[in-house]
XYZ file of N, CA and C in Angstrom:
555
model
N -5.939 20.486 -17.191
C -5.147 19.112 -16.641
C -4.769 19.489 -14.897
N -5.092 19.411 -13.536
C -5.070 19.474 -12.612
C -3.629 18.497 -12.283
N -2.232 19.286 -11.198
C -1.330 17.674 -11.467
C -1.471 17.065 -10.332
N -2.731 17.292 -9.353
C -3.261 16.496 -8.645
C -3.726 15.211 -9.017
N -4.761 15.680 -10.167
C -5.150 14.423 -10.642
C -4.694 13.137 -10.817
N -5.010 12.337 -10.998
C -4.381 10.880 -11.037
C -3.941 11.000 -12.603
N -4.169 10.731 -13.094
C -4.152 10.877 -14.585
C -3.532 11.778 -15.177
N -3.028 13.026 -14.732
C -1.609 13.697 -14.857
C -0.049 13.170 -14.177
N -0.661 12.707 -13.372
C 0.518 11.844 -12.571
C 0.500 10.625 -13.104
N 0.057 9.743 -13.620
C 0.158 8.495 -14.537
C 1.122 9.301 -15.794
N 0.809 10.268 -16.797
C 1.480 10.861 -17.176
C 2.724 10.948 -17.217
N 2.394 11.968 -16.707
C 4.332 12.505 -16.107
C 4.900 11.389 -15.425
N 4.456 10.778 -14.484
C 5.407 9.584 -13.377
C 4.442 7.789 -13.270
N 5.228 7.344 -14.548
C 4.080 6.189 -14.575
C 4.730 5.342 -14.094
N 6.483 5.299 -13.844
C 6.954 4.365 -12.563
C 6.135 4.449 -11.059
N 5.665 5.826 -10.644
C 5.316 5.808 -9.675
C 3.678 5.316 -9.194
N 3.374 5.931 -10.352
C 0.976 5.591 -10.617
C 1.527 5.016 -11.558
N 0.624 3.829 -10.833
C -0.343 2.589 -11.929
C -1.755 2.932 -12.526
N -1.841 3.803 -12.027
C -3.140 3.723 -12.780
C -3.411 5.521 -12.966
N -4.603 4.893 -13.883
C -5.454 6.357 -14.721
C -6.018 7.169 -13.481
N -7.086 6.454 -12.110
C -7.678 7.058 -11.575
C -7.392 5.790 -9.957
N -8.302 6.259 -9.724
C -8.060 6.495 -7.777
C -8.562 4.761 -8.097
N -8.576 3.841 -6.799
C -8.415 2.797 -6.648
C -10.564 2.909 -6.017
N -10.948 2.269 -6.450
C -12.465 1.983 -5.962
C -12.363 1.830 -4.641
N -13.927 2.464 -4.323
C -14.934 1.681 -2.721
C -14.487 0.351 -2.296
N -15.415 -0.159 -3.692
C -15.714 -1.798 -3.368
C -13.819 -2.010 -3.494
N -12.898 -1.751 -4.049
C -11.454 -2.261 -4.358
C -10.770 -2.183 -2.425
N -10.904 -1.058 -2.219
C -10.900 -0.974 -1.081
C -11.158 -1.612 -0.090
N -12.851 -1.589 0.234
C -13.354 -2.824 1.093
C -12.375 -3.832 0.893
N -12.643 -5.284 -0.185
C -11.700 -5.521 -0.755
C -10.240 -5.815 0.189
N -9.256 -4.796 0.288
C -8.364 -4.833 0.850
C -8.062 -4.421 1.802
N -8.873 -4.103 2.683
C -8.614 -4.787 4.233
C -10.039 -5.572 4.742
N -10.437 -6.004 4.068
C -11.754 -7.045 4.853
C -11.306 -7.851 5.711
N -9.949 -8.484 5.536
C -9.210 -9.451 6.421
C -8.912 -9.374 7.682
N -8.473 -7.768 7.859
C -7.274 -7.228 8.836
C -8.115 -7.652 9.641
N -7.720 -7.994 10.929
C -8.066 -8.492 12.019
C -7.794 -6.340 13.159
N -8.023 -5.599 12.377
C -8.139 -4.031 13.399
C -8.656 -4.372 14.648
N -9.363 -5.003 15.741
C -9.321 -4.624 17.192
C -8.086 -4.660 17.787
N -6.726 -6.167 17.197
C -6.325 -6.499 17.542
C -4.880 -5.698 17.402
N -5.148 -5.091 15.751
C -3.679 -4.718 15.018
C -3.521 -3.292 15.961
N -1.232 -3.588 15.437
C -1.017 -2.185 16.324
C -0.578 -1.468 15.632
N 0.075 -2.353 14.004
C 0.601 -0.870 13.600
C 0.042 -1.521 11.650
N 0.158 -0.470 10.890
C 0.147 -0.944 9.437
C 0.496 0.934 8.658
N 1.183 -0.155 8.187
C 2.130 0.221 6.685
C 1.057 -0.202 4.989
N 1.173 1.436 4.696
C 0.700 1.760 3.269
C 1.719 2.096 2.885
N 2.174 1.210 1.852
C 3.173 1.183 0.436
C 1.980 2.275 -0.390
N 2.303 3.883 -1.412
C 2.213 4.293 -2.458
C 0.931 4.450 -2.087
N -0.158 5.216 -0.758
C -1.195 5.456 -0.710
C -1.858 6.058 -1.906
N -1.260 6.928 -2.948
C -1.767 7.736 -3.534
C -2.785 8.701 -2.775
N -3.680 9.402 -3.343
C -4.629 9.754 -3.074
C -5.784 9.282 -1.464
N -4.968 8.186 -0.893
C -5.386 7.649 0.323
C -6.690 6.815 0.285
N -7.866 6.422 -0.947
C -8.771 5.482 -0.886
C -8.761 4.344 -0.176
N -7.419 3.669 0.471
C -7.279 2.275 1.320
C -6.632 2.952 2.060
N -6.461 4.701 2.894
C -5.946 5.425 3.702
C -7.572 5.260 4.437
N -8.228 6.357 3.857
C -9.822 6.624 4.699
C -10.280 5.209 4.610
N -10.389 3.685 3.987
C -11.058 2.687 4.861
C -10.337 2.305 5.101
N -9.202 2.467 5.741
C -8.305 1.590 7.106
C -8.616 2.669 8.560
N -8.480 3.650 8.113
C -8.999 4.417 9.741
C -10.385 4.571 9.856
N -11.273 4.246 8.959
C -12.361 4.142 8.764
C -13.319 2.679 10.380
N -11.926 1.870 10.014
C -12.015 0.629 10.714
C -11.077 0.594 10.939
N -10.196 1.225 12.014
C -9.025 1.044 13.010
C -9.284 0.807 14.069
N -8.996 0.059 15.371
C -8.682 0.564 16.519
C -7.811 2.594 16.461
N -8.211 2.871 17.438
C -8.284 4.126 17.726
C -6.524 4.185 17.782
N -6.032 3.217 18.477
C -4.375 3.412 18.716
C -3.437 3.094 18.390
N -3.985 1.981 16.977
C -3.190 1.455 16.227
C -2.843 2.343 15.385
N -1.469 2.608 14.575
C -0.484 3.580 14.372
C -0.468 3.099 12.777
N -0.830 4.045 11.993
C -1.165 3.678 10.474
C -0.109 4.792 9.935
N 1.554 3.870 9.304
C 2.434 4.656 8.523
C 1.945 4.588 6.747
N 2.059 6.119 6.380
C 1.975 5.603 4.331
C 3.080 6.636 4.483
N 3.832 5.392 3.262
C 5.125 5.772 2.389
C 4.775 6.097 1.159
N 4.885 7.363 0.407
C 4.286 7.876 -0.071
C 5.589 8.684 -1.452
N 5.975 7.944 -2.312
C 6.981 8.577 -2.826
C 6.157 10.095 -4.262
N 5.525 9.478 -4.531
C 5.545 11.219 -5.504
C 4.740 12.068 -4.559
N 5.627 13.312 -5.028
C 5.495 14.255 -3.807
C 4.079 15.146 -4.183
N 3.860 15.465 -5.221
C 2.062 15.806 -5.115
C 1.354 15.208 -4.562
N 1.498 13.548 -4.461
C 0.557 13.186 -3.774
C 1.417 12.689 -2.038
N 2.186 12.918 -1.299
C 2.906 13.592 -0.414
C 2.103 14.057 0.441
N 1.808 15.235 -0.510
C 1.588 16.813 0.092
C -0.155 16.884 -0.013
N -0.792 16.689 -0.684
C -2.204 15.753 -0.562
C -2.479 15.325 0.122
N -1.711 14.270 0.610
C -2.040 13.234 2.118
C -1.318 13.941 3.508
N -0.570 15.202 3.733
C 0.155 15.475 4.006
C -1.667 16.556 4.568
N -1.865 17.257 3.910
C -2.836 17.754 4.299
C -4.351 16.827 4.782
N -4.653 16.477 4.102
C -6.202 15.519 4.244
C -5.863 14.820 5.671
N -4.454 14.240 5.631
C -4.982 13.523 7.634
C -4.230 14.413 8.044
N -4.018 15.533 8.439
C -2.933 16.409 9.317
C -4.116 16.436 10.216
N -5.076 16.344 10.948
C -5.819 16.078 11.776
C -6.032 14.667 12.563
N -5.455 14.213 11.887
C -5.909 12.319 12.984
C -4.733 11.917 13.142
N -5.050 11.427 14.468
C -4.420 11.027 15.330
C -3.208 9.732 15.073
N -2.315 9.171 15.338
C -1.324 8.124 15.042
C -1.389 7.852 13.685
N -1.025 8.971 13.053
C -0.476 9.005 11.381
C 0.964 9.489 11.220
N 1.664 8.795 10.596
C 2.356 9.323 10.188
C 2.515 8.932 8.467
N 2.860 10.314 7.805
C 2.764 10.021 6.734
C 4.233 10.622 6.265
N 5.289 9.674 4.881
C 6.523 9.783 4.804
C 6.414 9.868 3.485
N 7.237 11.260 3.432
C 8.082 10.967 1.704
C 8.975 9.493 1.267
N 8.595 9.089 0.821
C 9.883 7.897 0.226
C 9.581 6.880 -0.501
N 10.944 5.610 -0.284
C 10.248 4.853 -1.190
C 10.735 3.511 -0.067
N 9.050 2.421 -0.290
C 8.737 1.306 0.257
C 10.174 0.609 0.357
N 10.904 0.773 -0.178
C 11.921 -0.228 -0.303
C 13.090 0.190 0.970
N 12.635 1.162 1.461
C 13.559 1.644 3.343
C 12.045 1.714 4.092
N 11.187 1.030 4.052
C 10.432 0.295 5.229
C 11.267 0.480 6.378
N 12.480 -0.453 6.540
C 12.613 -1.117 7.747
C 13.558 0.237 8.401
N 14.340 1.180 8.071
C 15.168 2.252 8.407
C 13.614 3.315 8.566
N 12.328 3.548 7.694
C 11.332 4.472 8.647
C 10.595 4.013 9.623
N 10.771 3.038 9.894
C 10.408 2.342 11.252
C 10.830 1.892 12.424
N 12.149 2.272 12.178
C 13.050 2.347 13.352
C 13.045 3.901 13.621
N 12.945 4.501 12.191
C 13.184 5.918 13.412
C 11.788 6.211 13.945
N 10.772 5.512 13.518
C 9.794 6.335 14.652
C 9.286 4.992 15.698
N 10.367 4.509 16.136
C 10.283 3.068 16.742
C 9.337 2.618 16.648
N 8.724 2.048 15.458
C 8.284 1.098 15.699
C 8.987 -0.614 15.604
N 8.388 -1.119 15.783
C 9.223 -2.419 16.040
C 8.492 -3.392 15.082
N 7.493 -3.654 14.451
C 6.965 -4.782 13.413
C 5.731 -3.625 12.630
N 5.715 -4.227 11.175
C 3.731 -4.331 10.829
C 3.322 -5.195 11.231
N 2.076 -5.214 11.191
C 0.987 -6.280 11.594
C 0.488 -6.439 10.513
N 0.312 -5.508 9.565
C -0.340 -5.327 7.905
C 0.334 -4.514 7.110
N 0.986 -4.872 6.021
C 1.143 -4.154 4.602
C 0.414 -3.807 3.735
N -0.181 -3.068 3.125
C -1.070 -2.631 2.585
C 0.027 -1.711 1.536
N -0.870 -1.929 0.216
C 0.383 -2.017 -0.966
C -0.544 -1.685 -2.146
N -0.502 -0.689 -2.684
C -1.019 0.043 -3.984
C 0.000 0.771 -5.235
N 1.096 -0.442 -4.328
C 2.815 0.069 -5.778
C 1.927 -0.753 -6.975
N 2.859 -0.427 -7.846
C 2.394 -0.869 -10.079
C 3.943 -1.964 -9.624
N 3.535 -2.800 -9.187
C 4.969 -3.875 -8.715
C 5.029 -4.071 -10.685
N 4.205 -4.184 -11.737
C 4.652 -4.272 -13.085
C 5.653 -3.821 -13.793
N 5.243 -2.256 -13.038
C 6.039 -1.330 -13.629
C 7.380 -0.978 -12.571
N 7.291 -1.465 -11.904
C 8.546 -1.176 -11.015
C 9.759 -2.068 -11.510
N 11.681 -1.401 -11.301
C 12.196 -1.992 -11.886
C 12.554 -2.874 -10.788
N 13.119 -4.349 -11.356
C 13.523 -5.728 -11.314
C 14.267 -5.185 -9.307
N 15.106 -4.663 -9.524
C 15.656 -4.638 -8.259
C 14.893 -3.566 -7.138
N 14.278 -2.769 -7.769
C 12.560 -2.041 -6.360
C 12.331 -3.196 -6.227
N 11.748 -3.292 -6.448
C 10.362 -4.567 -6.166
C 11.180 -5.685 -5.414
N 12.472 -5.770 -5.805
C 12.661 -7.410 -4.611
C 12.999 -6.202 -3.618
N 14.125 -4.681 -3.694
C 14.537 -4.305 -2.271
C 12.563 -4.030 -1.506
N 11.940 -4.270 -1.779
C 10.266 -3.534 -1.825
C 10.193 -4.984 -0.724
N 10.200 -6.387 -1.556
C 9.789 -7.068 -1.495
C 10.482 -8.190 0.059
N 12.414 -7.721 0.003
C 12.724 -8.424 0.774
C 12.576 -7.566 2.211
N 12.453 -5.777 2.157
C 12.241 -4.981 3.274
C 11.069 -5.590 4.359
N 10.106 -6.233 3.553
C 8.124 -5.986 3.233
C 9.335 -7.401 4.399
N 9.876 -8.196 4.214
C 9.346 -9.693 4.665
C 10.456 -9.120 6.190
N 11.287 -8.593 6.486
C 11.686 -8.291 7.425
C 11.301 -7.281 8.095
N 9.501 -6.717 7.881
C 9.726 -5.765 9.269
C 7.928 -6.682 9.786
N 7.391 -7.122 8.689
C 6.500 -8.382 8.756
C 5.959 -9.302 10.372
N 5.163 -8.336 11.120
C 5.141 -9.539 12.148
C 4.747 -11.413 12.025
N 6.027 -11.910 12.276
C 5.122 -13.195 12.801
C 3.581 -13.556 12.236
N 2.916 -13.621 11.080
C 1.215 -13.882 11.328
C 1.127 -12.970 10.244
N 1.719 -11.814 10.640
C 1.855 -10.335 9.935
C 1.361 -11.116 8.568
N 0.665 -9.864 7.351
C 0.629 -10.400 6.579
C 0.594 -9.358 5.356
N 0.709 -9.171 3.831
C 1.182 -8.064 2.821
C 0.413 -8.663 1.934
N -0.714 -7.490 1.332
C -1.731 -6.880 1.095
C -1.796 -6.638 -0.362
N -1.648 -6.743 -1.469
C -1.320 -5.884 -2.689
C -2.716 -5.697 -3.484
N -2.571 -5.629 -5.104
C -3.454 -5.757 -5.550
C -2.279 -4.931 -7.069
N -2.669 -6.168 -8.551
C -2.517 -5.731 -9.616
C -3.154 -6.143 -10.378
N -2.976 -5.459 -11.380
C -4.077 -5.689 -12.501
C -3.562 -6.768 -13.385
N -3.027 -7.241 -12.888
C -2.417 -8.472 -14.298
C -1.876 -9.963 -12.959
N -1.811 -11.119 -13.483
C -1.392 -11.486 -12.386
C 0.468 -12.404 -12.678
N 0.887 -11.222 -13.858
C 2.469 -12.134 -13.953
C 3.346 -11.528 -13.676
N 2.874 -11.088 -12.203
C 4.138 -10.495 -11.063
C 3.210 -11.933 -9.774
N 2.698 -12.635 -9.452
C 2.753 -13.904 -8.859
C 3.654 -14.662 -8.089
N 4.163 -14.871 -9.873
C 5.426 -16.321 -9.871
C 6.727 -15.644 -9.121
N 6.496 -14.205 -8.854
C 8.239 -13.200 -8.934
C 7.787 -12.983 -7.368
N 6.778 -12.415 -6.913
C 6.178 -12.479 -5.006
C 6.328 -14.033 -4.791
N 6.431 -15.077 -5.327
C 5.806 -16.366 -4.314
C 7.368 -16.424 -4.216
N 8.507 -15.857 -4.452
C 9.755 -16.157 -3.793
C 10.068 -15.894 -2.479
N 9.360 -15.304 -2.322
C 8.693 -13.854 -1.277
C 7.702 -14.660 -0.130
N 6.887 -14.356 -1.049
C 5.365 -15.121 -0.292
C 4.918 -16.664 -0.514
N 5.309 -17.513 0.071
C 4.739 -18.675 -0.227
C 3.677 -18.518 -0.649
N 2.766 -18.510 0.549
C 1.208 -18.626 0.070
C 0.285 -17.433 -0.189
N 0.064 -17.694 -1.364
C -1.084 -15.821 -1.976
C -1.460 -16.500 -1.873
N -3.342 -15.813 -1.612
C -5.023 -16.339 -1.987
C -4.635 -15.250 -2.902
N -5.396 -15.458 -3.868
C -5.520 -14.753 -5.073
C -7.356 -13.605 -4.544
N -7.751 -13.015 -5.458
C -9.420 -12.320 -5.418
C -8.733 -11.420 -6.703
N -10.459 -11.707 -6.977
C -10.068 -10.493 -8.210
C -11.833 -9.532 -8.165
N -11.522 -8.346 -8.114
C -12.616 -7.120 -7.933
C -13.146 -6.352 -9.499
N -13.878 -7.111 -9.402
C -14.216 -6.594 -10.884
C -15.124 -4.953 -11.029
N -14.947 -4.476 -10.508
C -15.980 -3.262 -9.851
C -14.850 -2.219 -9.494
N -13.726 -2.290 -10.505
C -12.517 -1.099 -10.246
C -12.598 -1.127 -11.820
N -12.203 0.314 -11.820
C -11.473 0.200 -13.743
C -10.166 0.453 -13.671
N -9.197 -0.566 -14.580
C -9.683 -1.514 -14.679
C -9.931 -2.964 -13.202
N -11.129 -4.130 -13.642
C -10.592 -5.044 -12.249
C -9.235 -5.105 -12.234
N -9.390 -5.536 -10.850
C -8.250 -5.852 -10.418
C -8.028 -7.582 -9.008
N -6.684 -7.518 -9.224
C -6.612 -9.313 -8.507
C -6.040 -8.315 -6.976
N -6.815 -8.569 -6.125
C -6.121 -8.820 -5.007
C -5.140 -10.239 -4.033
N -4.091 -9.708 -3.711
C -3.287 -10.828 -3.440
C -2.797 -10.306 -1.317
N -3.481 -11.245 -1.301
C -2.712 -11.969 0.453
C -2.143 -12.358 0.112
N -0.612 -12.437 0.547
C 0.266 -12.829 0.751
C 0.864 -13.362 2.226
N 1.817 -14.076 2.879
C 1.781 -14.617 4.123
C 2.609 -15.608 3.977
N 2.948 -15.870 5.114
C 4.897 -16.802 5.004
C 4.201 -18.470 5.202
């Protein structure tokens, strides 16, 4: 089993990898379908893993849009660095989403229009999830949106503490099926 495989990373890093396989193309499309790519300047992605959502974002984005990837898993970080080495306007950071504010300041990025998340909130320690969502609010542009997916609805009440307006959709063509949460203030 290669250490780059999703299942290997899930088995040995279950807190940072929430699935045994990458998200489906169907889920990727649903995660980004409501982004206004024409007018978006900054998109941040938490936990891009092998980059399936990133690929969908890059395919649709305005070429001037800056994409910031924050990956906590060292193996996936290295994979992303190689995969997107020749892509313009992409910043790949090895770190934790709870420090998003610091990272954006470091790169002189004033805000995020959209934050797309592949983080497994159900398996994150509560204090880490709190920090991530709190700092997400601090960098999200007024009218911006936080989009995440989860395999259960168990964390929705927790997320409503930060985002009172959450629209939930389900993508059945993913293994396992996933709930897509569009979170707004």
